[in-house]
PDB file of C-alpha atoms in Angstrom:
ATOM      1  CA  MET T  83       9.994   9.808 -24.722  1.00  0.00           C
ATOM      2  CA  ALA T  84       7.307   7.157 -25.272  1.00  0.00           C
ATOM      3  CA  GLY T  85       6.033   5.344 -22.200  1.00  0.00           C
ATOM      4  CA  ALA T  86       6.908   1.667 -21.829  1.00  0.00           C
ATOM      5  CA  LEU T  87       3.170   0.711 -22.321  1.00  0.00           C
ATOM      6  CA  GLU T  88       2.452   2.990 -25.251  1.00  0.00           C
ATOM      7  CA  GLY T  89       0.040   1.118 -27.575  1.00  0.00           C
ATOM      8  CA  ILE T  90      -1.556  -0.874 -24.567  1.00  0.00           C
ATOM      9  CA  ARG T  91      -5.195  -0.187 -23.928  1.00  0.00           C
ATOM     10  CA  VAL T  92      -6.737  -0.721 -20.501  1.00  0.00           C
ATOM     11  CA  LEU T  93     -10.458  -0.937 -19.959  1.00  0.00           C
ATOM     12  CA  ASP T  94     -10.929   0.026 -16.314  1.00  0.00           C
ATOM     13  CA  LEU T  95     -14.245  -0.993 -14.765  1.00  0.00           C
ATOM     14  CA  SER T  96     -12.938  -0.576 -11.140  1.00  0.00           C
ATOM     15  CA  ARG T  97     -13.752   2.174  -8.714  1.00  0.00           C
ATOM     16  CA  VAL T  98     -12.614   3.637  -5.303  1.00  0.00           C
ATOM     17  CA  LEU T  99      -8.871   3.064  -4.886  1.00  0.00           C
ATOM     18  CA  ALA T 100      -7.101  -0.305  -5.415  1.00  0.00           C
ATOM     19  CA  GLY T 101      -8.290  -0.735  -8.944  1.00  0.00           C
ATOM     20  CA  PRO T 102      -8.020   2.969 -10.055  1.00  0.00           C
ATOM     21  CA  TYR T 103      -4.594   3.241  -8.603  1.00  0.00           C
ATOM     22  CA  CYS T 104      -3.390   0.221 -10.572  1.00  0.00           C
ATOM     23  CA  SER T 105      -4.850   1.802 -13.774  1.00  0.00           C
ATOM     24  CA  MET T 106      -3.363   5.085 -13.000  1.00  0.00           C
ATOM     25  CA  ILE T 107       0.143   3.647 -12.863  1.00  0.00           C
ATOM     26  CA  LEU T 108      -0.489   1.856 -16.190  1.00  0.00           C
ATOM     27  CA  GLY T 109      -1.408   5.208 -17.594  1.00  0.00           C
ATOM     28  CA  ASP T 110       1.681   6.779 -16.076  1.00  0.00           C
ATOM     29  CA  LEU T 111       3.645   4.079 -18.021  1.00  0.00           C
ATOM     30  CA  GLY T 112       1.977   5.139 -21.190  1.00  0.00           C
ATOM     31  CA  ALA T 113      -1.139   2.901 -21.556  1.00  0.00           C
ATOM     32  CA  ASP T 114      -4.468   4.337 -22.836  1.00  0.00           C
ATOM     33  CA  VAL T 115      -6.891   3.923 -20.035  1.00  0.00           C
ATOM     34  CA  ILE T 116     -10.655   4.033 -20.500  1.00  0.00           C
ATOM     35  CA  LYS T 117     -12.452   4.483 -17.316  1.00  0.00           C
ATOM     36  CA  ILE T 118     -16.065   3.036 -17.246  1.00  0.00           C
ATOM     37  CA  GLU T 119     -18.407   4.858 -14.786  1.00  0.00           C
ATOM     38  CA  ARG T 120     -21.973   4.579 -13.683  1.00  0.00           C
ATOM     39  CA  PRO T 121     -24.434   7.001 -15.375  1.00  0.00           C
ATOM     40  CA  GLY T 122     -25.439   9.880 -13.016  1.00  0.00           C
ATOM     41  CA  ILE T 123     -23.200   8.728 -10.193  1.00  0.00           C
ATOM     42  CA  GLY T 124     -19.750   7.856 -11.596  1.00  0.00           C
ATOM     43  CA  ASP T 125     -17.098   6.495  -9.346  1.00  0.00           C
ATOM     44  CA  GLU T 126     -18.368   6.901  -5.810  1.00  0.00           C
ATOM     45  CA  THR T 127     -15.105   8.585  -4.729  1.00  0.00           C
ATOM     46  CA  ARG T 128     -16.073  11.680  -6.846  1.00  0.00           C
ATOM     47  CA  HIS T 129     -18.373  12.512  -3.983  1.00  0.00           C
ATOM     48  CA  TRP T 130     -16.038  11.757  -1.026  1.00  0.00           C
ATOM     49  CA  GLY T 131     -15.168  15.179   0.329  1.00  0.00           C
ATOM     50  CA  PRO T 132     -14.659  17.930   0.965  1.00  0.00           C
ATOM     51  CA  PRO T 133     -12.355  19.107  -0.464  1.00  0.00           C
ATOM     52  CA  PHE T 134     -13.407  19.238  -4.077  1.00  0.00           C
ATOM     53  CA  ALA T 135     -11.539  20.760  -7.000  1.00  0.00           C
ATOM     54  CA  ALA T 136     -14.887  21.088  -8.843  1.00  0.00           C
ATOM     55  CA  PRO T 137     -18.344  19.559  -8.431  1.00  0.00           C
ATOM     56  CA  GLY T 138     -18.014  15.843  -8.854  1.00  0.00           C
ATOM     57  CA  GLU T 139     -14.216  15.936  -8.601  1.00  0.00           C
ATOM     58  CA  SER T 140     -13.121  15.274  -5.061  1.00  0.00           C
ATOM     59  CA  ALA T 141      -9.427  15.347  -3.988  1.00  0.00           C
ATOM     60  CA  TYR T 142      -9.849  11.736  -3.253  1.00  0.00           C
ATOM     61  CA  PHE T 143     -11.154  10.868  -6.764  1.00  0.00           C
ATOM     62  CA  LEU T 144      -8.367  12.977  -8.459  1.00  0.00           C
ATOM     63  CA  CYS T 145      -5.570  11.309  -6.409  1.00  0.00           C
ATOM     64  CA  ALA T 146      -6.133   7.998  -8.457  1.00  0.00           C
ATOM     65  CA  ASN T 147      -7.592   8.870 -11.723  1.00  0.00           C
ATOM     66  CA  ARG T 148      -5.066  10.856 -13.799  1.00  0.00           C
ATOM     67  CA  ASN T 149      -4.145   9.776 -17.327  1.00  0.00           C
ATOM     68  CA  LYS T 150      -7.586   8.374 -18.065  1.00  0.00           C
ATOM     69  CA  ARG T 151     -10.587   8.921 -20.392  1.00  0.00           C
ATOM     70  CA  SER T 152     -14.023   8.511 -18.691  1.00  0.00           C
ATOM     71  CA  VAL T 153     -17.207   7.096 -20.217  1.00  0.00           C
ATOM     72  CA  THR T 154     -20.473   6.301 -18.567  1.00  0.00           C
ATOM     73  CA  VAL T 155     -21.900   2.983 -19.360  1.00  0.00           C
ATOM     74  CA  ASN T 156     -25.104   1.227 -17.857  1.00  0.00           C
ATOM     75  CA  LEU T 157     -23.728  -2.269 -17.217  1.00  0.00           C
ATOM     76  CA  LYS T 158     -27.193  -3.594 -16.353  1.00  0.00           C
ATOM     77  CA  ALA T 159     -28.489  -2.904 -19.809  1.00  0.00           C
ATOM     78  CA  PRO T 160     -27.950  -5.124 -22.804  1.00  0.00           C
ATOM     79  CA  GLU T 161     -26.646  -2.200 -24.840  1.00  0.00           C
ATOM     80  CA  GLY T 162     -24.037  -1.527 -22.005  1.00  0.00           C
ATOM     81  CA  VAL T 163     -22.883  -5.071 -22.024  1.00  0.00           C
ATOM     82  CA  GLU T 164     -22.232  -4.795 -25.898  1.00  0.00           C
ATOM     83  CA  ILE T 165     -20.341  -1.588 -25.416  1.00  0.00           C
ATOM     84  CA  ILE T 166     -17.969  -3.276 -22.804  1.00  0.00           C
ATOM     85  CA  LYS T 167     -17.537  -6.248 -25.164  1.00  0.00           C
ATOM     86  CA  ALA T 168     -16.869  -3.945 -28.181  1.00  0.00           C
ATOM     87  CA  LEU T 169     -14.359  -2.034 -26.129  1.00  0.00           C
ATOM     88  CA  ALA T 170     -12.755  -5.259 -24.763  1.00  0.00           C
ATOM     89  CA  ARG T 171     -12.408  -6.510 -28.236  1.00  0.00           C
ATOM     90  CA  LYS T 172      -9.833  -3.678 -28.908  1.00  0.00           C
ATOM     91  CA  SER T 173      -8.329  -3.637 -25.456  1.00  0.00           C
ATOM     92  CA  ASP T 174      -5.264  -5.421 -23.921  1.00  0.00           C
ATOM     93  CA  VAL T 175      -6.285  -5.348 -20.380  1.00  0.00           C
ATOM     94  CA  LEU T 176      -9.663  -5.491 -18.525  1.00  0.00           C
ATOM     95  CA  LEU T 177      -9.545  -4.374 -14.879  1.00  0.00           C
ATOM     96  CA  GLU T 178     -12.564  -4.814 -12.402  1.00  0.00           C
ATOM     97  CA  ASN T 179     -13.217  -4.898  -8.709  1.00  0.00           C
ATOM     98  CA  PHE T 180     -16.764  -6.028  -8.396  1.00  0.00           C
ATOM     99  CA  SER T 181     -17.843  -8.605  -5.877  1.00  0.00           C
ATOM    100  CA  PRO T 182     -16.936 -12.166  -6.974  1.00  0.00           C
ATOM    101  CA  GLY T 183     -19.454 -13.430  -9.616  1.00  0.00           C
ATOM    102  CA  THR T 184     -20.974 -10.028 -10.440  1.00  0.00           C
ATOM    103  CA  THR T 185     -19.156  -9.582 -13.773  1.00  0.00           C
ATOM    104  CA  ASP T 186     -20.433 -13.153 -14.700  1.00  0.00           C
ATOM    105  CA  GLU T 187     -24.065 -12.150 -13.795  1.00  0.00           C
ATOM    106  CA  LEU T 188     -23.687  -9.018 -15.893  1.00  0.00           C
ATOM    107  CA  GLY T 189     -22.319 -11.021 -18.882  1.00  0.00           C
ATOM    108  CA  ILE T 190     -18.843  -9.500 -18.851  1.00  0.00           C
ATOM    109  CA  GLY T 191     -17.007 -12.181 -16.846  1.00  0.00           C
ATOM    110  CA  TYR T 192     -13.679 -13.607 -18.018  1.00  0.00           C
ATOM    111  CA  GLU T 193     -15.131 -16.246 -20.205  1.00  0.00           C
ATOM    112  CA  ALA T 194     -17.363 -13.852 -21.972  1.00  0.00           C
ATOM    113  CA  ILE T 195     -14.767 -11.478 -22.516  1.00  0.00           C
ATOM    114  CA  ARG T 196     -12.157 -14.141 -23.511  1.00  0.00           C
ATOM    115  CA  ASP T 197     -14.622 -15.144 -26.196  1.00  0.00           C
ATOM    116  CA  VAL T 198     -14.440 -11.863 -27.884  1.00  0.00           C
ATOM    117  CA  ASN T 199     -10.695 -11.347 -27.268  1.00  0.00           C
ATOM    118  CA  PRO T 200      -8.576 -14.491 -26.327  1.00  0.00           C
ATOM    119  CA  GLY T 201      -5.375 -12.434 -25.802  1.00  0.00           C
ATOM    120  CA  ILE T 202      -6.909 -10.198 -23.169  1.00  0.00           C
ATOM    121  CA  ILE T 203      -5.419  -9.924 -19.752  1.00  0.00           C
ATOM    122  CA  TYR T 204      -8.355  -9.869 -17.297  1.00  0.00           C
ATOM    123  CA  CYS T 205      -7.576  -8.689 -13.753  1.00  0.00           C
ATOM    124  CA  SER T 206      -9.991  -9.033 -10.919  1.00  0.00           C
ATOM    125  CA  ILE T 207      -9.319  -7.306  -7.600  1.00  0.00           C
ATOM    126  CA  THR T 208     -11.660  -8.439  -4.587  1.00  0.00           C
ATOM    127  CA  GLY T 209     -11.579  -8.018  -0.848  1.00  0.00           C
ATOM    128  CA  PHE T 210     -11.093 -11.551   0.111  1.00  0.00           C
ATOM    129  CA  GLY T 211     -10.682 -13.700  -3.103  1.00  0.00           C
ATOM    130  CA  PRO T 212     -13.199 -15.323  -5.511  1.00  0.00           C
ATOM    131  CA  ASP T 213     -13.977 -18.269  -3.046  1.00  0.00           C
ATOM    132  CA  GLY T 214     -13.863 -19.069   0.543  1.00  0.00           C
ATOM    133  CA  PRO T 215     -16.018 -18.050   3.573  1.00  0.00           C
ATOM    134  CA  TYR T 216     -15.275 -14.419   3.231  1.00  0.00           C
ATOM    135  CA  ARG T 217     -15.806 -14.084  -0.551  1.00  0.00           C
ATOM    136  CA  ASN T 218     -19.125 -12.001  -0.414  1.00  0.00           C
ATOM    137  CA  ARG T 219     -17.832  -9.528   2.407  1.00  0.00           C
ATOM    138  CA  SER T 220     -17.242  -5.975   1.383  1.00  0.00           C
ATOM    139  CA  GLY T 221     -13.521  -5.357   0.937  1.00  0.00           C
ATOM    140  CA  TYR T 222     -12.898  -1.915   2.252  1.00  0.00           C
ATOM    141  CA  ASP T 223      -9.316  -1.018   3.266  1.00  0.00           C
ATOM    142  CA  LEU T 224     -10.134  -0.392   6.927  1.00  0.00           C
ATOM    143  CA  VAL T 225     -12.024  -3.718   7.109  1.00  0.00           C
ATOM    144  CA  VAL T 226      -9.099  -5.727   5.570  1.00  0.00           C
ATOM    145  CA  SER T 227      -6.521  -3.852   7.531  1.00  0.00           C
ATOM    146  CA  ALA T 228      -8.365  -5.166  10.673  1.00  0.00           C
ATOM    147  CA  ILE T 229      -8.878  -8.732   9.649  1.00  0.00           C
ATOM    148  CA  GLY T 230      -5.300  -8.899   7.998  1.00  0.00           C
ATOM    149  CA  GLY T 231      -3.576  -7.985  11.212  1.00  0.00           C
ATOM    150  CA  LEU T 232      -2.195  -4.551  10.292  1.00  0.00           C
ATOM    151  CA  MET T 233      -4.188  -2.701  12.810  1.00  0.00           C
ATOM    152  CA  GLY T 234      -3.063  -5.164  15.363  1.00  0.00           C
ATOM    153  CA  ILE T 235       0.456  -4.037  15.117  1.00  0.00           C
ATOM    154  CA  THR T 236      -0.083  -0.421  14.598  1.00  0.00           C
ATOM    155  CA  GLY T 237      -0.370   2.192  17.433  1.00  0.00           C
ATOM    156  CA  GLU T 238       1.155   2.798  20.831  1.00  0.00           C
ATOM    157  CA  PRO T 239       2.011  -0.221  22.888  1.00  0.00           C
ATOM    158  CA  GLU T 240      -0.657   0.443  25.554  1.00  0.00           C
ATOM    159  CA  GLY T 241      -3.164   2.225  23.336  1.00  0.00           C
ATOM    160  CA  PRO T 242      -5.883   0.854  21.106  1.00  0.00           C
ATOM    161  CA  PRO T 243      -5.306  -0.427  17.418  1.00  0.00           C
ATOM    162  CA  VAL T 244      -4.726   2.442  15.041  1.00  0.00           C
ATOM    163  CA  LYS T 245      -5.303   2.633  11.259  1.00  0.00           C
ATOM    164  CA  VAL T 246      -2.449   3.777   9.071  1.00  0.00           C
ATOM    165  CA  GLY T 247      -2.931   7.344   7.963  1.00  0.00           C
ATOM    166  CA  VAL T 248      -3.613   6.372   4.199  1.00  0.00           C
ATOM    167  CA  ALA T 249      -5.396   3.415   2.703  1.00  0.00           C
ATOM    168  CA  ILE T 250      -2.146   1.476   2.467  1.00  0.00           C
ATOM    169  CA  THR T 251      -3.862  -1.927   1.722  1.00  0.00           C
ATOM    170  CA  ASP T 252      -5.671  -0.509  -1.307  1.00  0.00           C
ATOM    171  CA  VAL T 253      -2.457   1.288  -2.556  1.00  0.00           C
ATOM    172  CA  CYS T 254      -0.322  -1.843  -2.109  1.00  0.00           C
ATOM    173  CA  THR T 255      -2.920  -3.989  -3.834  1.00  0.00           C
ATOM    174  CA  GLY T 256      -3.062  -1.578  -6.773  1.00  0.00           C
ATOM    175  CA  ILE T 257       0.755  -1.678  -7.061  1.00  0.00           C
ATOM    176  CA  SER T 258       0.766  -5.479  -6.980  1.00  0.00           C
ATOM    177  CA  ALA T 259      -2.035  -5.668  -9.600  1.00  0.00           C
ATOM    178  CA  GLN T 260      -0.032  -3.332 -11.898  1.00  0.00           C
ATOM    179  CA  GLY T 261       3.021  -5.665 -11.531  1.00  0.00           C
ATOM    180  CA  ALA T 262       0.996  -8.742 -12.266  1.00  0.00           C
ATOM    181  CA  ILE T 263      -0.546  -7.111 -15.357  1.00  0.00           C
ATOM    182  CA  CYS T 264       2.839  -6.016 -16.672  1.00  0.00           C
ATOM    183  CA  ALA T 265       4.101  -9.563 -16.002  1.00  0.00           C
ATOM    184  CA  ALA T 266       1.116 -10.985 -17.956  1.00  0.00           C
ATOM    185  CA  LEU T 267       1.626  -8.617 -20.891  1.00  0.00           C
ATOM    186  CA  TYR T 268       5.226  -9.758 -21.068  1.00  0.00           C
ATOM    187  CA  ALA T 269       4.099 -13.436 -20.911  1.00  0.00           C
ATOM    188  CA  ARG T 270       1.680 -12.750 -23.849  1.00  0.00           C
ATOM    189  CA  GLU T 271       4.598 -11.403 -25.982  1.00  0.00           C
ATOM    190  CA  LYS T 272       6.214 -14.882 -25.605  1.00  0.00           C
ATOM    191  CA  THR T 273       3.080 -17.122 -25.655  1.00  0.00           C
ATOM    192  CA  GLY T 274       0.471 -15.081 -27.562  1.00  0.00           C
ATOM    193  CA  LYS T 275      -2.018 -15.944 -24.795  1.00  0.00           C
ATOM    194  CA  GLY T 276      -3.982 -13.784 -22.417  1.00  0.00           C
ATOM    195  CA  GLN T 277      -4.616 -14.869 -18.862  1.00  0.00           C
ATOM    196  CA  ARG T 278      -6.821 -14.250 -15.819  1.00  0.00           C
ATOM    197  CA  ILE T 279      -5.362 -12.577 -12.673  1.00  0.00           C
ATOM    198  CA  ASP T 280      -7.036 -12.812  -9.295  1.00  0.00           C
ATOM    199  CA  LEU T 281      -5.847 -10.484  -6.486  1.00  0.00           C
ATOM    200  CA  SER T 282      -7.373  -9.722  -3.082  1.00  0.00           C
ATOM    201  CA  LEU T 283      -6.835  -7.088  -0.570  1.00  0.00           C
ATOM    202  CA  LEU T 284      -6.470  -9.595   2.088  1.00  0.00           C
ATOM    203  CA  GLU T 285      -3.622 -11.560   0.509  1.00  0.00           C
ATOM    204  CA  THR T 286      -1.793  -8.362  -0.277  1.00  0.00           C
ATOM    205  CA  GLN T 287      -2.237  -7.198   3.295  1.00  0.00           C
ATOM    206  CA  VAL T 288      -0.950 -10.505   4.752  1.00  0.00           C
ATOM    207  CA  ALA T 289       2.020 -10.437   2.426  1.00  0.00           C
ATOM    208  CA  ALA T 290       2.852  -6.918   3.522  1.00  0.00           C
ATOM    209  CA  LEU T 291       3.215  -8.119   7.127  1.00  0.00           C
ATOM    210  CA  VAL T 292       6.714  -9.368   6.081  1.00  0.00           C
ATOM    211  CA  ASN T 293       8.987  -9.602   9.237  1.00  0.00           C
ATOM    212  CA  MET T 294       6.154  -9.331  11.640  1.00  0.00           C
ATOM    213  CA  ALA T 295       4.674 -12.527  10.167  1.00  0.00           C
ATOM    214  CA  SER T 296       7.914 -14.573   9.962  1.00  0.00           C
ATOM    215  CA  SER T 297       8.698 -13.373  13.566  1.00  0.00           C
ATOM    216  CA  TYR T 298       5.428 -15.007  14.602  1.00  0.00           C
ATOM    217  CA  LEU T 299       5.948 -18.163  12.606  1.00  0.00           C
ATOM    218  CA  ILE T 300       9.408 -18.619  14.229  1.00  0.00           C
ATOM    219  CA  SER T 301       8.743 -17.420  17.807  1.00  0.00           C
ATOM    220  CA  GLY T 302       5.001 -18.387  18.248  1.00  0.00           C
ATOM    221  CA  GLU T 303       4.552 -14.999  19.934  1.00  0.00           C
ATOM    222  CA  ILE T 304       1.851 -12.713  18.630  1.00  0.00           C
ATOM    223  CA  PRO T 305       3.481  -9.435  17.428  1.00  0.00           C
ATOM    224  CA  ARG T 306       2.661  -6.356  19.582  1.00  0.00           C
ATOM    225  CA  ARG T 307       2.311  -2.738  18.768  1.00  0.00           C
ATOM    226  CA  TRP T 308       5.324  -0.657  19.115  1.00  0.00           C
ATOM    227  CA  GLY T 309       4.397   2.923  18.256  1.00  0.00           C
ATOM    228  CA  THR T 310       7.258   4.317  16.385  1.00  0.00           C
ATOM    229  CA  ALA T 311       9.772   1.668  17.587  1.00  0.00           C
ATOM    230  CA  HIS T 312      10.953  -1.500  15.888  1.00  0.00           C
ATOM    231  CA  GLU T 313      10.376  -4.903  17.075  1.00  0.00           C
ATOM    232  CA  THR T 314      13.891  -6.143  16.390  1.00  0.00           C
ATOM    233  CA  ILE T 315      16.066  -3.013  16.309  1.00  0.00           C
ATOM    234  CA  VAL T 316      17.159  -0.659  19.198  1.00  0.00           C
ATOM    235  CA  PRO T 317      17.291   2.351  18.881  1.00  0.00           C
ATOM    236  CA  TYR T 318      14.866   2.662  15.956  1.00  0.00           C
ATOM    237  CA  GLN T 319      12.054   5.033  16.875  1.00  0.00           C
ATOM    238  CA  GLY T 320      10.880   8.544  17.707  1.00  0.00           C
ATOM    239  CA  PHE T 321      12.530  10.482  20.486  1.00  0.00           C
ATOM    240  CA  GLU T 322      11.232  13.711  22.111  1.00  0.00           C
ATOM    241  CA  ALA T 323      13.628  16.560  21.681  1.00  0.00           C
ATOM    242  CA  GLN T 324      13.377  19.845  23.595  1.00  0.00           C
ATOM    243  CA  ASP T 325      10.645  21.113  21.131  1.00  0.00           C
ATOM    244  CA  LYS T 326       9.489  18.317  18.707  1.00  0.00           C
ATOM    245  CA  TYR T 327      10.012  14.561  17.947  1.00  0.00           C
ATOM    246  CA  VAL T 328      13.029  13.335  15.954  1.00  0.00           C
ATOM    247  CA  ILE T 329      13.316   9.964  14.352  1.00  0.00           C
ATOM    248  CA  ILE T 330      16.517   7.968  14.991  1.00  0.00           C
ATOM    249  CA  THR T 331      17.317   4.738  13.104  1.00  0.00           C
ATOM    250  CA  ALA T 332      20.613   3.283  14.466  1.00  0.00           C
ATOM    251  CA  GLY T 333      20.128   0.202  12.542  1.00  0.00           C
ATOM    252  CA  ASN T 334      23.508  -1.605  13.251  1.00  0.00           C
ATOM    253  CA  ASP T 335      26.294  -1.650  15.870  1.00  0.00           C
ATOM    254  CA  GLN T 336      28.489   0.759  13.985  1.00  0.00           C
ATOM    255  CA  LEU T 337      25.745   3.316  13.908  1.00  0.00           C
ATOM    256  CA  TRP T 338      25.013   2.675  17.587  1.00  0.00           C
ATOM    257  CA  ALA T 339      28.538   3.531  18.490  1.00  0.00           C
ATOM    258  CA  ARG T 340      28.438   6.786  16.496  1.00  0.00           C
ATOM    259  CA  PHE T 341      25.090   7.611  18.110  1.00  0.00           C
ATOM    260  CA  CYS T 342      26.504   7.215  21.514  1.00  0.00           C
ATOM    261  CA  LYS T 343      29.445   9.412  20.793  1.00  0.00           C
ATOM    262  CA  VAL T 344      27.065  12.225  19.494  1.00  0.00           C
ATOM    263  CA  LEU T 345      24.992  11.923  22.657  1.00  0.00           C
ATOM    264  CA  GLY T 346      28.217  12.115  24.844  1.00  0.00           C
ATOM    265  CA  VAL T 347      27.750   8.643  26.264  1.00  0.00           C
ATOM    266  CA  PRO T 348      30.692   6.649  24.739  1.00  0.00           C
ATOM    267  CA  GLU T 349      30.654   4.418  27.729  1.00  0.00           C
ATOM    268  CA  LEU T 350      27.468   2.830  26.544  1.00  0.00           C
ATOM    269  CA  ILE T 351      29.046   1.416  23.353  1.00  0.00           C
ATOM    270  CA  ASP T 352      30.721  -1.493  25.228  1.00  0.00           C
ATOM    271  CA  ASP T 353      28.283  -1.616  28.052  1.00  0.00           C
ATOM    272  CA  PRO T 354      27.526  -5.443  28.368  1.00  0.00           C
ATOM    273  CA  ARG T 355      23.750  -4.684  28.256  1.00  0.00           C
ATOM    274  CA  PHE T 356      23.939  -2.833  24.996  1.00  0.00           C
ATOM    275  CA  ARG T 357      27.162  -4.041  23.099  1.00  0.00           C
ATOM    276  CA  THR T 358      25.018  -5.702  20.234  1.00  0.00           C
ATOM    277  CA  ASN T 359      21.515  -5.194  18.745  1.00  0.00           C
ATOM    278  CA  PRO T 360      20.152  -8.364  20.208  1.00  0.00           C
ATOM    279  CA  LEU T 361      21.327  -7.174  23.696  1.00  0.00           C
ATOM    280  CA  ARG T 362      19.816  -3.703  23.101  1.00  0.00           C
ATOM    281  CA  VAL T 363      16.551  -5.322  22.087  1.00  0.00           C
ATOM    282  CA  GLU T 364      16.589  -7.555  25.146  1.00  0.00           C
ATOM    283  CA  ASN T 365      17.387  -4.518  27.388  1.00  0.00           C
ATOM    284  CA  ARG T 366      15.148  -2.113  25.471  1.00  0.00           C
ATOM    285  CA  LYS T 367      13.651  -0.398  28.505  1.00  0.00           C
ATOM    286  CA  GLU T 368      16.953   0.359  30.210  1.00  0.00           C
ATOM    287  CA  CYS T 369      18.448   1.530  26.890  1.00  0.00           C
ATOM    288  CA  ILE T 370      15.776   3.988  25.896  1.00  0.00           C
ATOM    289  CA  GLY T 371      15.468   5.049  29.612  1.00  0.00           C
ATOM    290  CA  ILE T 372      19.055   6.256  29.287  1.00  0.00           C
ATOM    291  CA  LEU T 373      18.736   7.824  25.859  1.00  0.00           C
ATOM    292  CA  ALA T 374      15.333   9.545  26.161  1.00  0.00           C
ATOM    293  CA  PRO T 375      16.364  12.158  28.746  1.00  0.00           C
ATOM    294  CA  ILE T 376      19.402  13.040  26.844  1.00  0.00           C
ATOM    295  CA  MET T 377      17.422  13.621  23.642  1.00  0.00           C
ATOM    296  CA  LYS T 378      15.500  16.264  25.515  1.00  0.00           C
ATOM    297  CA  THR T 379      18.616  18.397  26.050  1.00  0.00           C
ATOM    298  CA  LYS T 380      18.662  19.849  22.442  1.00  0.00           C
ATOM    299  CA  THR T 381      16.109  20.887  19.967  1.00  0.00           C
ATOM    300  CA  ARG T 382      15.067  18.620  17.090  1.00  0.00           C
ATOM    301  CA  ASP T 383      17.068  20.560  14.517  1.00  0.00           C
ATOM    302  CA  GLU T 384      20.243  20.632  16.651  1.00  0.00           C
ATOM    303  CA  TRP T 385      20.113  16.934  16.976  1.00  0.00           C
ATOM    304  CA  ILE T 386      19.426  16.412  13.148  1.00  0.00           C
ATOM    305  CA  GLU T 387      22.543  18.642  12.316  1.00  0.00           C
ATOM    306  CA  LEU T 388      24.758  16.827  14.855  1.00  0.00           C
ATOM    307  CA  LEU T 389      23.526  13.420  13.604  1.00  0.00           C
ATOM    308  CA  ASN T 390      23.822  14.085   9.956  1.00  0.00           C
ATOM    309  CA  VAL T 391      27.360  15.019  10.256  1.00  0.00           C
ATOM    310  CA  GLU T 392      28.117  11.606  11.735  1.00  0.00           C
ATOM    311  CA  GLY T 393      26.064   9.795   9.119  1.00  0.00           C
ATOM    312  CA  ILE T 394      23.335   8.631  11.437  1.00  0.00           C
ATOM    313  CA  PRO T 395      19.965   8.195   9.778  1.00  0.00           C
ATOM    314  CA  CYS T 396      17.389  10.703  11.336  1.00  0.00           C
ATOM    315  CA  ALA T 397      14.616  12.760  10.174  1.00  0.00           C
ATOM    316  CA  PRO T 398      11.946  15.334  11.443  1.00  0.00           C
ATOM    317  CA  ILE T 399       8.485  14.165  11.559  1.00  0.00           C
ATOM    318  CA  ASN T 400       6.949  16.577   9.036  1.00  0.00           C
ATOM    319  CA  THR T 401       3.296  17.433   8.395  1.00  0.00           C
ATOM    320  CA  MET T 402       2.119  17.652   4.809  1.00  0.00           C
TER     321      MET T 402
END
């Protein structure tokens, strides 16, 4: 079965993760992706290891670069610029994640490419946007996760800020860019016109704060770190069983009632401290203080079997 983007050509000048992840998804959808790399070096993630599948093919590089054809081009040479323009003339999308202004200096900025292909979708991914006080800062995932507030809400309540286990800001930006490009391609079908797309890691990161951001705007209170717990739902966290941890997500009052019955404490269902979720959030310490010792009386798998029978969302915390 043909992919939805069969017949679409993507000229990918990006490297590391956000841009390559975007173009990889476009390739998954059927687009023909041509990846431009630096002579002698390639995408720097080729060398981020170990592990390596082969020399110059790190696991990191391979995770975001399937479905692509690679070619090396010296973008600082006039011949390289002409190669890019020739490829752009026959492409539908150009994707790049250089620092703001770099492609203009090289002679392959939006206006220069639009001149050779007015219908092209030109997508730029930067760390902090094309203007503003942070425009020239390097936009690595960890830096943006710190500035954008994600690390401030990640980790144990009394511990230091913690980074998420994968470069989630890069990944989310890549997904957002892919959606924006597909929307621009659809718009071109109706208007016949290409367009410029600007995305930054920071704006994607801030958008991904979702309920934590809206909670701050409503309450004025700076969100805190909750470990595995949830700011506005109780119980919704990891519990220590006899042997391992188990995740419990009793996301409404009906699930709370079932959970109490499985634990053998039905009297908690109508306890005035815990009758509704807002009450359980208000009395979180007392509620978890009662539940935690009970959870230690059985193994993780025993709890999961009992909870699944009653339809209570739960899970082991698996390794890869």
